[in-house]
Amino acid sequence: MKKKLLLATALVSFAALSQAQQKGVGINTTTPAATLDVVADTANNRMPDAVLVPRMTVDQLAAKDGAYAAAQNGALVFVTSGRGSGGKTGNVTGAGFYYYDDSTSKWAAVGGGTAPNPAMNITAEQTSSYTATVTDDIILLNITSAGNTLTLPTSGIPVGKKYYVTNRGGNSMDVSPLPREEGTQNIPGQQGLIFMYLGGSGNGSWSIISGF
């Protein structure tokens, strides 16, 4: 009799478990609409409604580098403080939500993290003619003689690309192609200009948007 009762209890438990697995898990609901469905308890104003994911500093997360691999792809954490300096937390820039991206073996920001300052590529100081590259952002000049030219690219760059050019030398430097404002044909000595790419090729593909 006891064996039959135990068997019946096990079958009922298995049936209930199977039904729960098919419907998902619900919190504050008996009819979950997803694998995990958390419904706000609006009748209890003393209980905050939220889902709390693991919270830790970037150093604490970095200490677990070896624990995250393909099986943890998509894992979500909240970094409370700190900035990554390498390893899997190298892209952590401050407090915020991050998910583990196994394709890059890095934690990636979901949102709410401190926005990183975009990296600015600064050239070595140029003392003669120079052809700007697509990856340049700040171009340093020290032109002390005549007959030098700064050549700006006209292909392979996005519209709106900017160059911040500063010349601390005593001589001006020609610009090619001529900017849209053809009255300005050079970068004066002891001055700086900001160039923005407008698209196209030849004269007028660049514009001077500011002097500083």
PDB file of C-alpha atoms in Angstrom:
ATOM      1  CA  MET A   1       0.000   0.000   0.000  1.00  0.00           C
ATOM      2  CA  LYS A   2       2.810   2.350   0.911  1.00  0.00           C
ATOM      3  CA  LYS A   3       4.560   1.605  -2.382  1.00  0.00           C
ATOM      4  CA  LYS A   4       1.377   2.410  -4.314  1.00  0.00           C
ATOM      5  CA  LEU A   5       0.931   5.669  -2.371  1.00  0.00           C
ATOM      6  CA  LEU A   6       4.530   6.704  -3.003  1.00  0.00           C
ATOM      7  CA  LEU A   7       4.184   5.871  -6.693  1.00  0.00           C
ATOM      8  CA  ALA A   8       0.976   7.905  -6.958  1.00  0.00           C
ATOM      9  CA  THR A   9       2.592  10.857  -5.186  1.00  0.00           C
ATOM     10  CA  ALA A  10       5.612  10.698  -7.502  1.00  0.00           C
ATOM     11  CA  LEU A  11       3.370  10.619 -10.583  1.00  0.00           C
ATOM     12  CA  VAL A  12       1.381  13.640  -9.381  1.00  0.00           C
ATOM     13  CA  SER A  13       4.604  15.538  -8.603  1.00  0.00           C
ATOM     14  CA  PHE A  14       6.058  14.656 -12.004  1.00  0.00           C
ATOM     15  CA  ALA A  15       2.872  15.794 -13.745  1.00  0.00           C
ATOM     16  CA  ALA A  16       2.916  19.103 -11.849  1.00  0.00           C
ATOM     17  CA  LEU A  17       6.596  19.610 -12.658  1.00  0.00           C
ATOM     18  CA  SER A  18       6.043  18.831 -16.334  1.00  0.00           C
ATOM     19  CA  GLN A  19       3.163  21.304 -16.463  1.00  0.00           C
ATOM     20  CA  ALA A  20       5.291  23.987 -14.770  1.00  0.00           C
ATOM     21  CA  GLN A  21       8.113  23.346 -17.221  1.00  0.00           C
ATOM     22  CA  GLN A  22       5.756  23.716 -20.155  1.00  0.00           C
ATOM     23  CA  LYS A  23       4.251  26.951 -18.830  1.00  0.00           C
ATOM     24  CA  GLY A  24       7.405  28.490 -17.442  1.00  0.00           C
ATOM     25  CA  VAL A  25       7.979  29.986 -14.005  1.00  0.00           C
ATOM     26  CA  GLY A  26       5.860  32.827 -12.722  1.00  0.00           C
ATOM     27  CA  ILE A  27       6.434  35.212  -9.832  1.00  0.00           C
ATOM     28  CA  ASN A  28       3.206  36.857  -8.622  1.00  0.00           C
ATOM     29  CA  THR A  29       1.345  35.040 -11.410  1.00  0.00           C
ATOM     30  CA  THR A  30       0.009  31.540 -11.931  1.00  0.00           C
ATOM     31  CA  THR A  31      -0.045  31.918 -15.712  1.00  0.00           C
ATOM     32  CA  PRO A  32       3.501  32.857 -16.766  1.00  0.00           C
ATOM     33  CA  ALA A  33       3.701  34.142 -20.314  1.00  0.00           C
ATOM     34  CA  ALA A  34       7.403  33.308 -20.745  1.00  0.00           C
ATOM     35  CA  THR A  35      10.110  31.055 -19.376  1.00  0.00           C
ATOM     36  CA  LEU A  36      10.333  33.461 -16.433  1.00  0.00           C
ATOM     37  CA  ASP A  37       7.517  35.967 -15.944  1.00  0.00           C
ATOM     38  CA  VAL A  38       7.879  38.455 -13.090  1.00  0.00           C
ATOM     39  CA  VAL A  39       4.697  40.425 -12.433  1.00  0.00           C
ATOM     40  CA  ALA A  40       4.633  43.541 -10.259  1.00  0.00           C
ATOM     41  CA  ASP A  41       2.918  43.206  -6.901  1.00  0.00           C
ATOM     42  CA  THR A  42       1.035  46.511  -6.986  1.00  0.00           C
ATOM     43  CA  ALA A  43      -0.911  45.667  -3.837  1.00  0.00           C
ATOM     44  CA  ASN A  44       2.246  45.727  -1.697  1.00  0.00           C
ATOM     45  CA  ASN A  45       3.737  49.223  -1.695  1.00  0.00           C
ATOM     46  CA  ARG A  46       6.426  48.234   0.776  1.00  0.00           C
ATOM     47  CA  MET A  47       8.034  45.740  -1.600  1.00  0.00           C
ATOM     48  CA  PRO A  48      10.070  47.188  -4.492  1.00  0.00           C
ATOM     49  CA  ASP A  49       9.313  45.531  -7.844  1.00  0.00           C
ATOM     50  CA  ALA A  50      12.429  44.735  -9.849  1.00  0.00           C
ATOM     51  CA  VAL A  51      14.778  42.003 -10.959  1.00  0.00           C
ATOM     52  CA  LEU A  52      18.205  42.198  -9.361  1.00  0.00           C
ATOM     53  CA  VAL A  53      21.110  40.711 -11.287  1.00  0.00           C
ATOM     54  CA  PRO A  54      24.507  40.042  -9.688  1.00  0.00           C
ATOM     55  CA  ARG A  55      26.234  43.260  -8.612  1.00  0.00           C
ATOM     56  CA  MET A  56      29.995  43.564  -8.231  1.00  0.00           C
ATOM     57  CA  THR A  57      32.939  45.875  -8.818  1.00  0.00           C
ATOM     58  CA  VAL A  58      34.967  45.554 -12.003  1.00  0.00           C
ATOM     59  CA  ASP A  59      37.826  43.997 -10.016  1.00  0.00           C
ATOM     60  CA  GLN A  60      35.499  41.372  -8.568  1.00  0.00           C
ATOM     61  CA  LEU A  61      34.174  40.601 -12.045  1.00  0.00           C
ATOM     62  CA  ALA A  62      37.683  40.465 -13.518  1.00  0.00           C
ATOM     63  CA  ALA A  63      38.666  37.902 -10.880  1.00  0.00           C
ATOM     64  CA  LYS A  64      36.065  35.580 -12.444  1.00  0.00           C
ATOM     65  CA  ASP A  65      37.453  35.786 -16.003  1.00  0.00           C
ATOM     66  CA  GLY A  66      38.042  32.045 -16.086  1.00  0.00           C
ATOM     67  CA  ALA A  67      34.441  31.277 -15.127  1.00  0.00           C
ATOM     68  CA  TYR A  68      32.903  32.791 -18.269  1.00  0.00           C
ATOM     69  CA  ALA A  69      32.963  30.921 -21.565  1.00  0.00           C
ATOM     70  CA  ALA A  70      30.522  29.856 -24.316  1.00  0.00           C
ATOM     71  CA  ALA A  71      27.990  28.472 -21.837  1.00  0.00           C
ATOM     72  CA  GLN A  72      27.733  31.923 -20.206  1.00  0.00           C
ATOM     73  CA  ASN A  73      27.183  33.814 -23.464  1.00  0.00           C
ATOM     74  CA  GLY A  74      24.550  36.471 -22.719  1.00  0.00           C
ATOM     75  CA  ALA A  75      25.065  36.475 -18.944  1.00  0.00           C
ATOM     76  CA  LEU A  76      24.053  39.791 -17.380  1.00  0.00           C
ATOM     77  CA  VAL A  77      25.712  41.605 -14.465  1.00  0.00           C
ATOM     78  CA  PHE A  78      25.709  45.085 -12.996  1.00  0.00           C
ATOM     79  CA  VAL A  79      29.133  46.647 -12.416  1.00  0.00           C
ATOM     80  CA  THR A  80      28.924  48.944  -9.415  1.00  0.00           C
ATOM     81  CA  SER A  81      32.221  50.773  -9.908  1.00  0.00           C
ATOM     82  CA  GLY A  82      35.595  50.694 -11.603  1.00  0.00           C
ATOM     83  CA  ARG A  83      37.019  50.634 -15.102  1.00  0.00           C
ATOM     84  CA  GLY A  84      38.437  47.584 -16.854  1.00  0.00           C
ATOM     85  CA  SER A  85      42.113  47.514 -17.729  1.00  0.00           C
ATOM     86  CA  GLY A  86      42.338  44.306 -19.737  1.00  0.00           C
ATOM     87  CA  GLY A  87      41.082  40.756 -20.020  1.00  0.00           C
ATOM     88  CA  LYS A  88      37.379  40.116 -20.369  1.00  0.00           C
ATOM     89  CA  THR A  89      36.512  43.356 -18.552  1.00  0.00           C
ATOM     90  CA  GLY A  90      38.651  45.480 -20.893  1.00  0.00           C
ATOM     91  CA  ASN A  91      35.565  47.221 -22.328  1.00  0.00           C
ATOM     92  CA  VAL A  92      34.018  48.066 -18.967  1.00  0.00           C
ATOM     93  CA  THR A  93      34.062  51.870 -18.722  1.00  0.00           C
ATOM     94  CA  GLY A  94      32.163  52.468 -15.493  1.00  0.00           C
ATOM     95  CA  ALA A  95      29.052  51.584 -13.533  1.00  0.00           C
ATOM     96  CA  GLY A  96      26.253  49.995 -15.540  1.00  0.00           C
ATOM     97  CA  PHE A  97      24.801  46.800 -17.005  1.00  0.00           C
ATOM     98  CA  TYR A  98      27.093  44.526 -19.008  1.00  0.00           C
ATOM     99  CA  TYR A  99      26.494  41.234 -20.819  1.00  0.00           C
ATOM    100  CA  TYR A 100      29.080  38.603 -21.629  1.00  0.00           C
ATOM    101  CA  ASP A 101      29.756  38.323 -25.379  1.00  0.00           C
ATOM    102  CA  ASP A 102      31.552  35.034 -25.977  1.00  0.00           C
ATOM    103  CA  SER A 103      32.313  35.933 -29.616  1.00  0.00           C
ATOM    104  CA  THR A 104      34.698  38.626 -28.372  1.00  0.00           C
ATOM    105  CA  SER A 105      35.435  37.167 -24.919  1.00  0.00           C
ATOM    106  CA  LYS A 106      34.499  40.571 -23.495  1.00  0.00           C
ATOM    107  CA  TRP A 107      31.830  42.138 -21.332  1.00  0.00           C
ATOM    108  CA  ALA A 108      29.827  44.603 -23.439  1.00  0.00           C
ATOM    109  CA  ALA A 109      27.761  47.533 -22.180  1.00  0.00           C
ATOM    110  CA  VAL A 110      23.985  47.134 -22.284  1.00  0.00           C
ATOM    111  CA  GLY A 111      23.206  50.685 -21.215  1.00  0.00           C
ATOM    112  CA  GLY A 112      23.560  52.919 -18.225  1.00  0.00           C
ATOM    113  CA  GLY A 113      27.327  52.589 -18.209  1.00  0.00           C
ATOM    114  CA  THR A 114      29.571  55.617 -18.284  1.00  0.00           C
ATOM    115  CA  ALA A 115      30.017  56.627 -21.903  1.00  0.00           C
ATOM    116  CA  PRO A 116      33.656  56.289 -22.902  1.00  0.00           C
ATOM    117  CA  ASN A 117      35.452  59.238 -24.395  1.00  0.00           C
ATOM    118  CA  PRO A 118      36.104  58.472 -28.044  1.00  0.00           C
ATOM    119  CA  ALA A 119      39.757  57.813 -28.716  1.00  0.00           C
ATOM    120  CA  MET A 120      41.449  60.593 -30.686  1.00  0.00           C
ATOM    121  CA  ASN A 121      44.424  59.710 -32.839  1.00  0.00           C
ATOM    122  CA  ILE A 122      47.103  62.389 -32.611  1.00  0.00           C
ATOM    123  CA  THR A 123      49.873  62.551 -35.191  1.00  0.00           C
ATOM    124  CA  ALA A 124      53.497  63.132 -34.458  1.00  0.00           C
ATOM    125  CA  GLU A 125      54.467  66.757 -35.014  1.00  0.00           C
ATOM    126  CA  GLN A 126      54.924  67.357 -38.744  1.00  0.00           C
ATOM    127  CA  THR A 127      57.555  69.816 -39.946  1.00  0.00           C
ATOM    128  CA  SER A 128      56.990  69.472 -43.705  1.00  0.00           C
ATOM    129  CA  SER A 129      54.350  68.354 -46.221  1.00  0.00           C
ATOM    130  CA  TYR A 130      51.953  65.748 -44.842  1.00  0.00           C
ATOM    131  CA  THR A 131      49.149  63.590 -46.249  1.00  0.00           C
ATOM    132  CA  ALA A 132      46.428  63.023 -43.673  1.00  0.00           C
ATOM    133  CA  THR A 133      45.302  59.440 -43.116  1.00  0.00           C
ATOM    134  CA  VAL A 134      41.766  58.216 -42.582  1.00  0.00           C
ATOM    135  CA  THR A 135      42.505  57.422 -38.938  1.00  0.00           C
ATOM    136  CA  ASP A 136      44.029  60.803 -38.058  1.00  0.00           C
ATOM    137  CA  ASP A 137      41.981  63.092 -35.828  1.00  0.00           C
ATOM    138  CA  ILE A 138      44.382  65.702 -34.473  1.00  0.00           C
ATOM    139  CA  ILE A 139      47.192  66.800 -36.771  1.00  0.00           C
ATOM    140  CA  LEU A 140      50.115  68.570 -35.135  1.00  0.00           C
ATOM    141  CA  LEU A 141      52.198  70.900 -37.308  1.00  0.00           C
ATOM    142  CA  ASN A 142      55.340  72.920 -36.724  1.00  0.00           C
ATOM    143  CA  ILE A 143      55.925  74.562 -40.092  1.00  0.00           C
ATOM    144  CA  THR A 144      58.982  76.820 -40.194  1.00  0.00           C
ATOM    145  CA  SER A 145      59.576  77.007 -43.959  1.00  0.00           C
ATOM    146  CA  ALA A 146      57.552  77.826 -47.079  1.00  0.00           C
ATOM    147  CA  GLY A 147      56.320  75.432 -49.766  1.00  0.00           C
ATOM    148  CA  ASN A 148      54.667  72.748 -47.624  1.00  0.00           C
ATOM    149  CA  THR A 149      51.191  71.290 -48.144  1.00  0.00           C
ATOM    150  CA  LEU A 150      48.671  69.412 -46.027  1.00  0.00           C
ATOM    151  CA  THR A 151      46.857  66.971 -48.322  1.00  0.00           C
ATOM    152  CA  LEU A 152      43.395  65.870 -47.186  1.00  0.00           C
ATOM    153  CA  PRO A 153      41.883  62.557 -48.405  1.00  0.00           C
ATOM    154  CA  THR A 154      38.763  62.546 -50.563  1.00  0.00           C
ATOM    155  CA  SER A 155      37.848  58.849 -50.533  1.00  0.00           C
ATOM    156  CA  GLY A 156      37.352  56.122 -47.986  1.00  0.00           C
ATOM    157  CA  ILE A 157      36.153  58.495 -45.270  1.00  0.00           C
ATOM    158  CA  PRO A 158      32.664  59.218 -43.910  1.00  0.00           C
ATOM    159  CA  VAL A 159      30.869  62.495 -44.459  1.00  0.00           C
ATOM    160  CA  GLY A 160      31.313  64.577 -41.320  1.00  0.00           C
ATOM    161  CA  LYS A 161      34.838  63.352 -40.602  1.00  0.00           C
ATOM    162  CA  LYS A 162      36.828  66.113 -38.877  1.00  0.00           C
ATOM    163  CA  TYR A 163      40.499  66.991 -38.639  1.00  0.00           C
ATOM    164  CA  TYR A 164      41.701  69.266 -35.864  1.00  0.00           C
ATOM    165  CA  VAL A 165      44.831  70.901 -37.228  1.00  0.00           C
ATOM    166  CA  THR A 166      47.173  73.086 -35.193  1.00  0.00           C
ATOM    167  CA  ASN A 167      50.307  74.778 -36.493  1.00  0.00           C
ATOM    168  CA  ARG A 168      52.682  76.146 -33.889  1.00  0.00           C
ATOM    169  CA  GLY A 169      55.333  77.060 -36.436  1.00  0.00           C
ATOM    170  CA  GLY A 170      55.907  80.518 -37.825  1.00  0.00           C
ATOM    171  CA  ASN A 171      55.093  79.673 -41.473  1.00  0.00           C
ATOM    172  CA  SER A 172      51.738  78.902 -43.063  1.00  0.00           C
ATOM    173  CA  MET A 173      50.974  75.592 -44.772  1.00  0.00           C
ATOM    174  CA  ASP A 174      48.971  75.165 -47.984  1.00  0.00           C
ATOM    175  CA  VAL A 175      45.895  72.898 -48.075  1.00  0.00           C
ATOM    176  CA  SER A 176      44.960  70.524 -50.908  1.00  0.00           C
ATOM    177  CA  PRO A 177      42.301  70.223 -52.156  1.00  0.00           C
ATOM    178  CA  LEU A 178      41.147  73.757 -51.484  1.00  0.00           C
ATOM    179  CA  PRO A 179      38.330  73.922 -48.958  1.00  0.00           C
ATOM    180  CA  ARG A 180      34.850  75.112 -49.826  1.00  0.00           C
ATOM    181  CA  GLU A 181      35.838  78.505 -48.458  1.00  0.00           C
ATOM    182  CA  GLU A 182      38.468  79.096 -51.141  1.00  0.00           C
ATOM    183  CA  GLY A 183      39.397  82.395 -49.576  1.00  0.00           C
ATOM    184  CA  THR A 184      41.276  80.334 -46.998  1.00  0.00           C
ATOM    185  CA  GLN A 185      44.012  78.465 -48.823  1.00  0.00           C
ATOM    186  CA  ASN A 186      46.403  77.719 -46.000  1.00  0.00           C
ATOM    187  CA  ILE A 187      46.838  77.045 -42.311  1.00  0.00           C
ATOM    188  CA  PRO A 188      48.435  80.158 -40.830  1.00  0.00           C
ATOM    189  CA  GLY A 189      51.362  79.923 -38.459  1.00  0.00           C
ATOM    190  CA  GLN A 190      50.522  79.987 -34.754  1.00  0.00           C
ATOM    191  CA  GLN A 191      46.900  79.049 -35.495  1.00  0.00           C
ATOM    192  CA  GLY A 192      44.591  76.087 -35.801  1.00  0.00           C
ATOM    193  CA  LEU A 193      41.646  75.090 -38.007  1.00  0.00           C
ATOM    194  CA  ILE A 194      38.965  72.395 -37.986  1.00  0.00           C
ATOM    195  CA  PHE A 195      38.212  70.754 -41.341  1.00  0.00           C
ATOM    196  CA  MET A 196      35.035  68.721 -42.002  1.00  0.00           C
ATOM    197  CA  TYR A 197      34.531  66.382 -44.959  1.00  0.00           C
ATOM    198  CA  LEU A 198      31.425  67.180 -47.022  1.00  0.00           C
ATOM    199  CA  GLY A 199      31.727  64.377 -49.547  1.00  0.00           C
ATOM    200  CA  GLY A 200      32.767  64.242 -53.174  1.00  0.00           C
ATOM    201  CA  SER A 201      36.248  64.939 -54.474  1.00  0.00           C
ATOM    202  CA  GLY A 202      38.300  67.908 -55.517  1.00  0.00           C
ATOM    203  CA  ASN A 203      37.911  71.483 -54.330  1.00  0.00           C
ATOM    204  CA  GLY A 204      35.001  72.008 -51.991  1.00  0.00           C
ATOM    205  CA  SER A 205      34.984  68.463 -50.601  1.00  0.00           C
ATOM    206  CA  TRP A 206      36.218  69.892 -47.305  1.00  0.00           C
ATOM    207  CA  SER A 207      34.948  72.841 -45.298  1.00  0.00           C
ATOM    208  CA  ILE A 208      36.552  74.909 -42.569  1.00  0.00           C
ATOM    209  CA  ILE A 209      34.038  74.897 -39.740  1.00  0.00           C
ATOM    210  CA  SER A 210      36.070  76.681 -37.091  1.00  0.00           C
ATOM    211  CA  GLY A 211      39.328  78.316 -36.199  1.00  0.00           C
ATOM    212  CA  PHE A 212      40.864  78.110 -32.780  1.00  0.00           C
TER     213      PHE A 212
END
